[in-house]
Short mmCIF file of C-alpha atoms and ligand atoms in Angstrom, two decimals:
data_model
loop_
_atom_site.label_atom_id
_atom_site.label_comp_id
_atom_site.label_asym_id
_atom_site.label_seq_id
_atom_site.Cartn_x
_atom_site.Cartn_y
_atom_site.Cartn_z
CA MET A 193 0.00 0.00 0.00
CA ALA A 194 1.29 3.47 -0.84
CA GLY A 195 2.07 5.67 2.12
CA THR A 196 2.44 2.71 4.51
CA PRO A 197 5.94 1.40 3.97
CA GLN A 198 6.73 -1.70 6.03
CA GLU A 199 9.85 -1.84 8.21
CA THR A 200 12.19 -4.84 8.19
CA HIS A 201 13.98 -5.98 11.36
CA SER A 202 17.06 -3.98 10.35
CA HIS A 203 14.85 -0.84 10.02
CA GLU A 204 15.39 -0.83 6.28
CA ILE A 205 12.31 0.72 4.55
CA LEU A 206 10.76 -1.58 1.94
CA ASN A 207 9.60 -0.01 -1.30
CA PRO A 208 5.77 0.02 -1.02
CA TYR A 209 5.52 -0.70 -4.75
CA GLU A 210 7.76 -3.81 -4.74
CA GLY A 211 5.84 -6.52 -6.58
CA ALA A 212 3.48 -4.04 -8.31
CA PRO A 213 2.20 -5.11 -11.77
CA LEU A 214 4.89 -3.14 -13.65
CA PRO A 215 8.21 -3.75 -15.43
CA ASP A 216 11.11 -3.47 -12.92
CA HIS A 217 12.47 -0.21 -14.39
CA LEU A 218 9.09 1.48 -13.70
CA ILE A 219 8.85 0.48 -10.02
CA PRO A 220 9.33 3.92 -8.42
CA GLU A 221 11.96 4.27 -5.71
CA LEU A 222 10.55 7.55 -4.44
CA ALA A 223 13.95 8.87 -3.38
CA TYR A 224 15.17 12.39 -4.17
CA THR A 225 18.23 11.23 -6.12
CA PRO A 226 20.46 13.51 -8.25
CA GLU A 227 18.68 11.99 -11.31
CA VAL A 228 15.24 12.93 -9.94
CA GLU A 229 16.49 16.41 -9.06
CA ARG A 230 17.91 16.88 -12.59
CA GLU A 231 14.84 15.53 -14.41
CA THR A 232 12.36 17.62 -12.42
CA ALA A 233 14.41 20.85 -12.25
CA HIS A 234 12.42 22.51 -15.08
CA LEU A 235 9.16 21.77 -13.24
CA TYR A 236 10.44 23.18 -9.95
CA GLU A 237 11.47 26.31 -11.84
CA ARG A 238 7.75 26.77 -12.69
CA VAL A 239 6.38 26.40 -9.18
CA LYS A 240 9.23 27.85 -7.10
CA ARG A 241 7.19 30.97 -6.24
CA VAL A 242 4.54 28.88 -4.47
CA ILE A 243 6.39 25.73 -3.29
CA PRO A 244 9.26 26.33 -0.81
CA PRO A 245 12.57 24.57 -1.68
CA ILE A 246 12.35 22.45 1.48
CA GLU A 247 9.10 20.86 0.21
CA TRP A 248 10.25 19.98 -3.31
CA PRO A 249 12.30 16.83 -2.41
CA GLY A 250 9.05 15.37 -1.02
CA PHE A 251 7.14 16.04 -4.27
CA ALA A 252 9.79 15.51 -6.97
CA PRO A 253 10.09 11.67 -6.81
CA TYR A 254 6.29 11.38 -7.20
CA VAL A 255 6.28 13.90 -10.05
CA LYS A 256 8.93 11.93 -11.95
CA ALA A 257 7.29 8.56 -11.26
CA ILE A 258 3.87 9.81 -12.39
CA ASN A 259 5.23 11.39 -15.57
CA ASP A 260 7.14 8.17 -16.42
CA LEU A 261 4.08 5.99 -15.76
CA LYS A 262 1.76 8.16 -17.84
CA LYS A 263 3.79 7.18 -20.92
CA HIS A 264 3.79 3.48 -20.00
CA ARG A 265 0.00 3.44 -19.47
CA ASN A 266 -0.78 5.80 -22.40
CA ALA A 267 -2.61 7.89 -19.80
CA VAL A 268 -3.68 11.52 -19.69
CA VAL A 269 -4.09 13.49 -16.46
CA LEU A 270 -7.00 15.97 -16.48
CA ALA A 271 -6.77 18.40 -13.55
CA HIS A 272 -9.27 20.95 -12.29
CA ASN A 273 -8.15 24.50 -11.49
CA TYR A 274 -8.49 23.70 -7.74
CA MET A 275 -5.72 21.10 -7.75
CA THR A 276 -2.61 22.01 -5.74
CA PRO A 277 0.31 23.49 -7.74
CA GLU A 278 2.49 20.33 -7.74
CA ILE A 279 -0.42 18.54 -9.49
CA PHE A 280 -1.68 21.45 -11.60
CA HIS A 281 1.73 22.56 -12.92
CA CYS A 282 3.85 19.39 -12.70
CA VAL A 283 1.83 16.29 -13.68
CA ALA A 284 -1.36 17.52 -15.42
CA ASP A 285 -1.64 17.25 -19.21
CA VAL A 286 -4.82 19.30 -19.36
CA VAL A 287 -6.06 21.85 -16.81
CA GLY A 288 -9.26 23.86 -16.75
CA ASP A 289 -12.74 24.50 -15.43
CA SER A 290 -15.52 21.90 -15.62
CA LEU A 291 -16.48 22.80 -19.18
CA GLN A 292 -12.92 22.73 -20.50
CA LEU A 293 -12.27 19.39 -18.78
CA ALA A 294 -15.46 17.89 -20.25
CA ARG A 295 -14.52 19.12 -23.73
CA GLU A 296 -10.97 17.79 -23.44
CA ALA A 297 -12.26 14.47 -22.11
CA ALA A 298 -14.44 14.18 -25.21
CA LYS A 299 -11.31 14.60 -27.39
CA ALA A 300 -8.95 12.38 -25.37
CA ASP A 301 -7.21 9.66 -27.37
CA ALA A 302 -5.33 8.08 -24.46
CA ASP A 303 -6.26 4.59 -23.14
CA VAL A 304 -6.51 5.81 -19.55
CA ILE A 305 -7.89 9.08 -18.15
CA VAL A 306 -6.86 10.02 -14.61
CA GLN A 307 -9.31 12.66 -13.36
CA CYS A 308 -7.78 14.94 -10.75
CA GLY A 309 -10.90 16.61 -9.43
CA VAL A 310 -14.09 15.40 -7.82
CA HIS A 311 -16.27 12.40 -8.58
CA PHE A 312 -18.86 14.10 -10.81
CA MET A 313 -16.02 15.29 -13.07
CA ALA A 314 -14.71 11.73 -13.43
CA GLU A 315 -18.23 10.49 -14.15
CA THR A 316 -18.59 13.13 -16.88
CA SER A 317 -15.33 11.93 -18.44
CA LYS A 318 -16.60 8.33 -18.32
CA LEU A 319 -19.90 9.31 -19.95
CA LEU A 320 -17.95 10.84 -22.82
CA ASN A 321 -15.46 7.93 -23.00
CA PRO A 322 -17.46 4.76 -22.35
CA ASN A 323 -14.72 2.52 -23.79
CA LYS A 324 -11.79 4.03 -21.92
CA THR A 325 -10.51 3.39 -18.42
CA VAL A 326 -11.38 6.43 -16.30
CA LEU A 327 -9.71 6.59 -12.89
CA ILE A 328 -10.13 8.89 -9.91
CA PRO A 329 -7.32 8.86 -7.33
CA ASP A 330 -9.86 8.99 -4.46
CA SER A 331 -13.48 8.03 -5.11
CA ASN A 332 -14.54 9.76 -1.87
CA ALA A 333 -13.85 13.13 -3.49
CA GLY A 334 -17.50 14.26 -3.58
CA CYS A 335 -19.25 17.63 -3.78
CA SER A 336 -21.91 19.20 -1.53
CA LEU A 337 -23.88 20.30 -4.60
CA ALA A 338 -23.89 16.83 -6.16
CA GLU A 339 -24.99 15.37 -2.83
CA SER A 340 -27.89 17.83 -2.44
CA ILE A 341 -30.17 16.20 -5.03
CA THR A 342 -31.18 12.74 -6.30
CA GLY A 343 -32.79 11.38 -9.45
CA ALA A 344 -36.07 10.95 -7.50
CA ASP A 345 -35.98 14.66 -6.56
CA VAL A 346 -35.70 15.59 -10.26
CA ARG A 347 -38.61 13.32 -11.16
CA ALA A 348 -40.70 15.07 -8.49
CA LEU A 349 -39.76 18.47 -9.98
CA ARG A 350 -40.89 17.26 -13.43
CA GLU A 351 -44.24 16.27 -12.00
CA ALA A 352 -44.60 19.58 -10.16
CA TYR A 353 -43.69 21.67 -13.25
CA PRO A 354 -44.88 19.72 -16.33
CA GLY A 355 -43.36 20.93 -19.59
CA VAL A 356 -40.70 23.13 -17.94
CA PRO A 357 -37.20 22.13 -19.17
CA ILE A 358 -34.70 21.03 -16.53
CA VAL A 359 -31.10 22.23 -16.77
CA THR A 360 -28.64 20.56 -14.42
CA TYR A 361 -25.38 22.09 -13.28
CA VAL A 362 -22.57 19.67 -14.12
CA ASN A 363 -21.96 19.33 -10.35
CA THR A 364 -24.44 16.43 -10.09
CA SER A 365 -24.32 12.63 -10.27
CA ALA A 366 -24.89 10.78 -13.57
CA GLU A 367 -28.17 9.53 -12.05
CA VAL A 368 -29.39 13.16 -11.78
CA LYS A 369 -28.07 14.14 -15.23
CA ALA A 370 -30.00 11.19 -16.68
CA GLU A 371 -33.28 12.79 -15.52
CA CYS A 372 -32.50 16.25 -17.00
CA ASP A 373 -32.75 17.80 -20.45
CA ILE A 374 -29.32 19.40 -20.66
CA CYS A 375 -26.26 20.10 -18.57
CA CYS A 376 -24.52 23.42 -17.94
CA THR A 377 -21.41 24.68 -16.16
CA SER A 378 -20.67 27.98 -14.46
CA SER A 379 -19.15 29.30 -17.71
CA ASN A 380 -22.17 28.68 -19.97
CA ALA A 381 -25.22 28.58 -17.64
CA VAL A 382 -26.91 31.73 -19.03
CA LYS A 383 -26.41 30.57 -22.63
CA VAL A 384 -27.75 27.07 -21.88
CA VAL A 385 -30.82 28.41 -20.04
CA GLU A 386 -31.63 30.78 -22.92
CA SER A 387 -31.12 28.00 -25.49
CA MET A 388 -34.20 26.23 -24.07
CA GLY A 389 -36.40 28.86 -25.75
CA THR A 390 -38.97 28.88 -22.92
CA ASP A 391 -40.16 31.54 -20.45
CA ARG A 392 -39.38 29.31 -17.46
CA VAL A 393 -36.51 26.93 -16.80
CA ILE A 394 -35.66 24.75 -13.80
CA LEU A 395 -31.95 25.12 -12.98
CA ILE A 396 -30.69 22.69 -10.33
CA PRO A 397 -29.14 22.20 -7.80
CA ASP A 398 -27.20 25.40 -6.96
CA GLU A 399 -29.49 28.10 -5.58
CA PHE A 400 -26.82 30.80 -5.82
CA LEU A 401 -25.76 29.99 -9.38
CA ALA A 402 -29.47 30.02 -10.29
CA LYS A 403 -29.89 33.46 -8.71
CA TYR A 404 -26.83 34.72 -10.57
CA VAL A 405 -28.23 33.40 -13.87
CA ALA A 406 -31.65 34.94 -13.08
CA SER A 407 -29.91 38.33 -12.71
CA LYS A 408 -28.51 37.99 -16.26
CA THR A 409 -31.58 36.81 -18.20
CA ASP A 410 -35.31 37.44 -18.63
CA VAL A 411 -36.04 33.71 -18.34
CA GLN A 412 -37.76 32.90 -15.04
CA ILE A 413 -35.63 30.47 -13.04
CA ILE A 414 -36.96 27.83 -10.67
CA THR A 415 -34.24 26.33 -8.52
CA TRP A 416 -33.21 23.99 -5.69
CA LYS A 417 -31.68 24.62 -2.27
CA GLY A 418 -28.23 23.16 -2.97
CA HIS A 419 -25.12 25.12 -1.98
CA CYS A 420 -21.39 24.77 -2.43
CA GLU A 421 -19.94 24.32 1.07
CA VAL A 422 -16.83 26.28 0.04
CA HIS A 423 -18.39 29.34 -1.63
CA GLU A 424 -21.37 29.73 0.73
CA ARG A 425 -18.94 30.55 3.57
CA PHE A 426 -17.80 33.88 2.07
CA THR A 427 -19.65 36.98 3.31
CA ALA A 428 -20.22 40.42 1.82
CA GLU A 429 -19.08 41.91 5.13
CA GLU A 430 -15.61 40.37 4.92
CA LEU A 431 -15.21 41.58 1.33
CA ARG A 432 -16.23 45.13 2.34
CA ALA A 433 -13.57 45.01 5.07
CA TYR A 434 -10.91 44.05 2.51
CA ARG A 435 -12.01 46.89 0.22
CA GLU A 436 -11.99 49.41 3.05
CA ALA A 437 -8.48 48.33 4.01
CA ASP A 438 -7.33 48.67 0.39
CA PRO A 439 -9.72 50.51 -1.99
CA GLY A 440 -7.53 49.55 -4.98
CA VAL A 441 -8.03 45.79 -4.55
CA LYS A 442 -9.97 43.96 -7.29
CA ILE A 443 -12.47 41.35 -6.08
CA ILE A 444 -13.26 38.41 -8.37
CA ALA A 445 -15.96 35.89 -7.37
CA HIS A 446 -17.26 32.51 -8.53
CA PRO A 447 -21.03 32.38 -9.27
CA GLU A 448 -21.51 29.70 -6.56
CA CYS A 449 -21.08 32.55 -4.01
CA PRO A 450 -24.14 34.08 -2.27
CA PRO A 451 -25.74 37.01 -4.19
CA ASP A 452 -24.52 39.72 -1.76
CA VAL A 453 -20.94 38.43 -2.15
CA ILE A 454 -21.29 38.59 -5.93
CA GLY A 455 -22.71 42.09 -5.45
CA GLU A 456 -19.40 43.17 -3.86
CA SER A 457 -17.26 41.81 -6.68
CA ASP A 458 -15.74 43.49 -9.75
CA PHE A 459 -16.09 40.37 -11.91
CA THR A 460 -17.92 37.04 -11.66
CA GLY A 461 -17.03 33.98 -13.72
CA SER A 462 -16.12 30.30 -13.81
CA THR A 463 -12.74 29.29 -12.39
CA SER A 464 -11.16 29.65 -15.86
CA GLY A 465 -13.06 32.90 -16.41
CA MET A 466 -11.49 34.22 -13.19
CA ILE A 467 -8.00 33.14 -14.26
CA GLN A 468 -8.48 34.75 -17.66
CA TRP A 469 -9.66 37.99 -16.04
CA VAL A 470 -6.51 38.20 -13.88
CA GLN A 471 -4.26 37.42 -16.87
CA ASP A 472 -5.98 39.99 -19.08
CA ASN A 473 -6.25 42.79 -16.48
CA GLN A 474 -3.04 42.21 -14.47
CA PRO A 475 -4.39 44.06 -11.40
CA SER A 476 -1.73 45.07 -8.87
CA LYS A 477 -3.74 43.39 -6.08
CA VAL A 478 -6.54 40.84 -6.44
CA LEU A 479 -8.73 38.80 -4.14
CA LEU A 480 -10.08 35.56 -5.63
CA VAL A 481 -13.29 34.63 -3.80
CA THR A 482 -12.98 30.89 -4.33
CA GLU A 483 -11.01 27.78 -3.40
CA CYS A 484 -7.47 28.33 -2.04
CA SER A 485 -5.35 26.59 -4.70
CA MET A 486 -6.60 28.90 -7.46
CA SER A 487 -4.51 31.82 -6.20
CA ASP A 488 -1.35 29.67 -6.04
CA ASN A 489 -1.92 28.31 -9.54
CA VAL A 490 -2.53 31.74 -11.08
CA ALA A 491 0.30 33.36 -9.08
CA VAL A 492 2.78 31.05 -10.84
CA GLU A 493 1.93 32.72 -14.16
CA THR A 494 1.27 36.30 -13.03
CA PRO A 495 4.36 37.44 -11.07
CA GLY A 496 3.29 41.11 -11.10
CA VAL A 497 0.00 40.45 -9.29
CA GLU A 498 -0.32 40.36 -5.49
CA PHE A 499 -2.94 37.89 -4.21
CA VAL A 500 -4.96 38.53 -1.04
CA ARG A 501 -6.02 35.09 0.21
CA PRO A 502 -9.24 34.94 2.21
CA CYS A 503 -9.75 31.56 0.55
CA ASN A 504 -11.68 28.48 1.66
CA LEU A 505 -10.46 24.92 1.09
CA CYS A 506 -12.58 22.33 -0.73
CA PRO A 507 -12.01 19.19 1.37
CA HIS A 508 -13.10 17.00 -1.55
CA MET A 509 -10.67 18.46 -4.08
CA LYS A 510 -7.91 18.23 -1.47
CA ARG A 511 -8.31 14.45 -1.27
CA ILE A 512 -6.40 14.25 -4.55
CA THR A 513 -2.66 14.01 -3.87
CA LEU A 514 0.48 12.94 -5.75
CA PRO A 515 0.77 9.59 -3.86
CA LYS A 516 -2.85 8.75 -4.75
CA ILE A 517 -2.31 9.70 -8.42
CA LEU A 518 0.72 7.41 -8.49
CA ASP A 519 -1.34 4.59 -6.93
CA SER A 520 -3.99 5.15 -9.61
CA LEU A 521 -1.46 4.71 -12.39
CA ILE A 522 0.26 1.71 -10.82
CA PHE A 523 -2.82 -0.28 -9.82
CA LEU A 524 -5.31 1.24 -12.34
CA LYS A 525 -7.63 2.33 -9.54
CA GLU A 526 -10.16 3.66 -8.63
CA GLU A 527 -12.08 2.89 -11.80
CA VAL A 528 -15.23 4.96 -12.43
CA THR A 529 -18.16 3.15 -14.04
CA VAL A 530 -21.72 4.20 -14.88
CA PRO A 531 -24.44 1.59 -15.66
CA GLU A 532 -25.47 1.90 -19.33
CA ASP A 533 -29.17 2.55 -18.58
CA VAL A 534 -28.07 5.69 -16.63
CA ALA A 535 -25.12 6.54 -18.86
CA GLU A 536 -27.13 6.78 -22.07
CA PRO A 537 -29.56 9.57 -21.01
CA ALA A 538 -26.88 11.30 -18.87
CA ARG A 539 -24.51 11.36 -21.85
CA ARG A 540 -27.24 12.93 -23.96
CA ALA A 541 -27.55 15.82 -21.47
CA VAL A 542 -23.77 16.41 -21.43
CA GLU A 543 -23.35 16.09 -25.20
CA ARG A 544 -26.23 18.47 -25.81
CA MET A 545 -24.32 21.09 -23.81
CA ILE A 546 -21.02 20.42 -25.57
CA ASN A 547 -22.64 20.61 -28.99
CA LEU A 548 -24.34 23.86 -28.04
CA ASN A 549 -20.98 25.43 -27.26
CA ASN A 550 -19.35 24.13 -30.42
P1 13P B 634 -15.88 25.61 -12.57
O1 13P B 634 -16.63 24.92 -13.66
O2 13P B 634 -16.05 27.11 -12.60
O3 13P B 634 -14.44 25.19 -12.58
O4 13P B 634 -16.50 25.19 -11.16
C1 13P B 634 -16.43 23.90 -10.65
C2 13P B 634 -16.53 23.89 -9.20
O5 13P B 634 -16.72 22.87 -8.60
C3 13P B 634 -16.40 25.15 -8.51
O6 13P B 634 -16.62 24.99 -7.17
FE1 SF4 B 635 -18.32 21.02 -4.96
FE2 SF4 B 635 -17.87 23.40 -3.91
FE3 SF4 B 635 -15.94 21.59 -3.84
FE4 SF4 B 635 -16.64 22.75 -6.18
S1 SF4 B 635 -15.70 23.73 -4.41
S2 SF4 B 635 -16.29 20.56 -5.83
S3 SF4 B 635 -18.85 22.99 -5.87
S4 SF4 B 635 -17.92 21.44 -2.80
#
């Protein structure tokens, strides 16, 4: 088992991967040797502003082992913008928000997809790649929004509002997607809602995203009481205090935040929309009202920007670590599957969204 090396009587540490189903030269030693240091130096150069030198010897052997194994497995690593910098900048092949990751998953030509994000993201990749092996390094990486609603809840909404189309935020299980007409993400929600061509639309399960969309369209929005446990914790009061302390600071918020928090912000957008805004505007000081790793990941590429960090951690995203990614690639775990009777209608909802954007 990774992370639980056994001790011999002479206190020699056994390699936890000894005997793994791999050719000998790919069994990782996980030591910070001169070779590992040399082969990962270009990657440390990228992240040195956010990872202290004392921490790199702990990450580098995993980074090298993962990058070697990706080639052996013909695997691609898709990583959400909330992954920590050693994942985001050092082992990911594709990074992005939920929409970009879904689009890239649809194009992937690797045999194995390792989804560094939460479970609904891995399920979306599986829906779009039914014949590929889709792995998530920790299948307990959930989401408070996805857990707030079930397929039975959606069926009850259909009965209560006959004929009203149901748009589901991508942060839901495949079982919920299967009951809905189309999917959306934070970057295309207004466009998807308006594409329904009706006066009323049900948009589930994020109440705050739904309120944000309602403020941008004439379509009447019916919603659900789901919340993101990370974004609901921000308050307008704390943002006002930051602005009072420094009137020049720019405040950028994710649409999963409560409406009064969004009301205090200079820009609202998906995680990639937020990154793009910082890159385009290069503010001298910015406050990203979202998950903590975003600021680190953007700071790597925007050295002139100072980040104020009143961030909140997503405990689900933070379950994904380098040792677990390495385990995924060695043991081909944890495999994500969706029964075909659920996958078929859920895929239709996701593909309808992707085709709309194309
Ligand atoms: P994005 O699609 O904006 O990346 O949002 C996903 C998410 O889970 C934010 O909390
Ligand atoms: Fe879900 Fe919120 Fe975590 Fe995103 S940040 S995965 S919405 S709990």
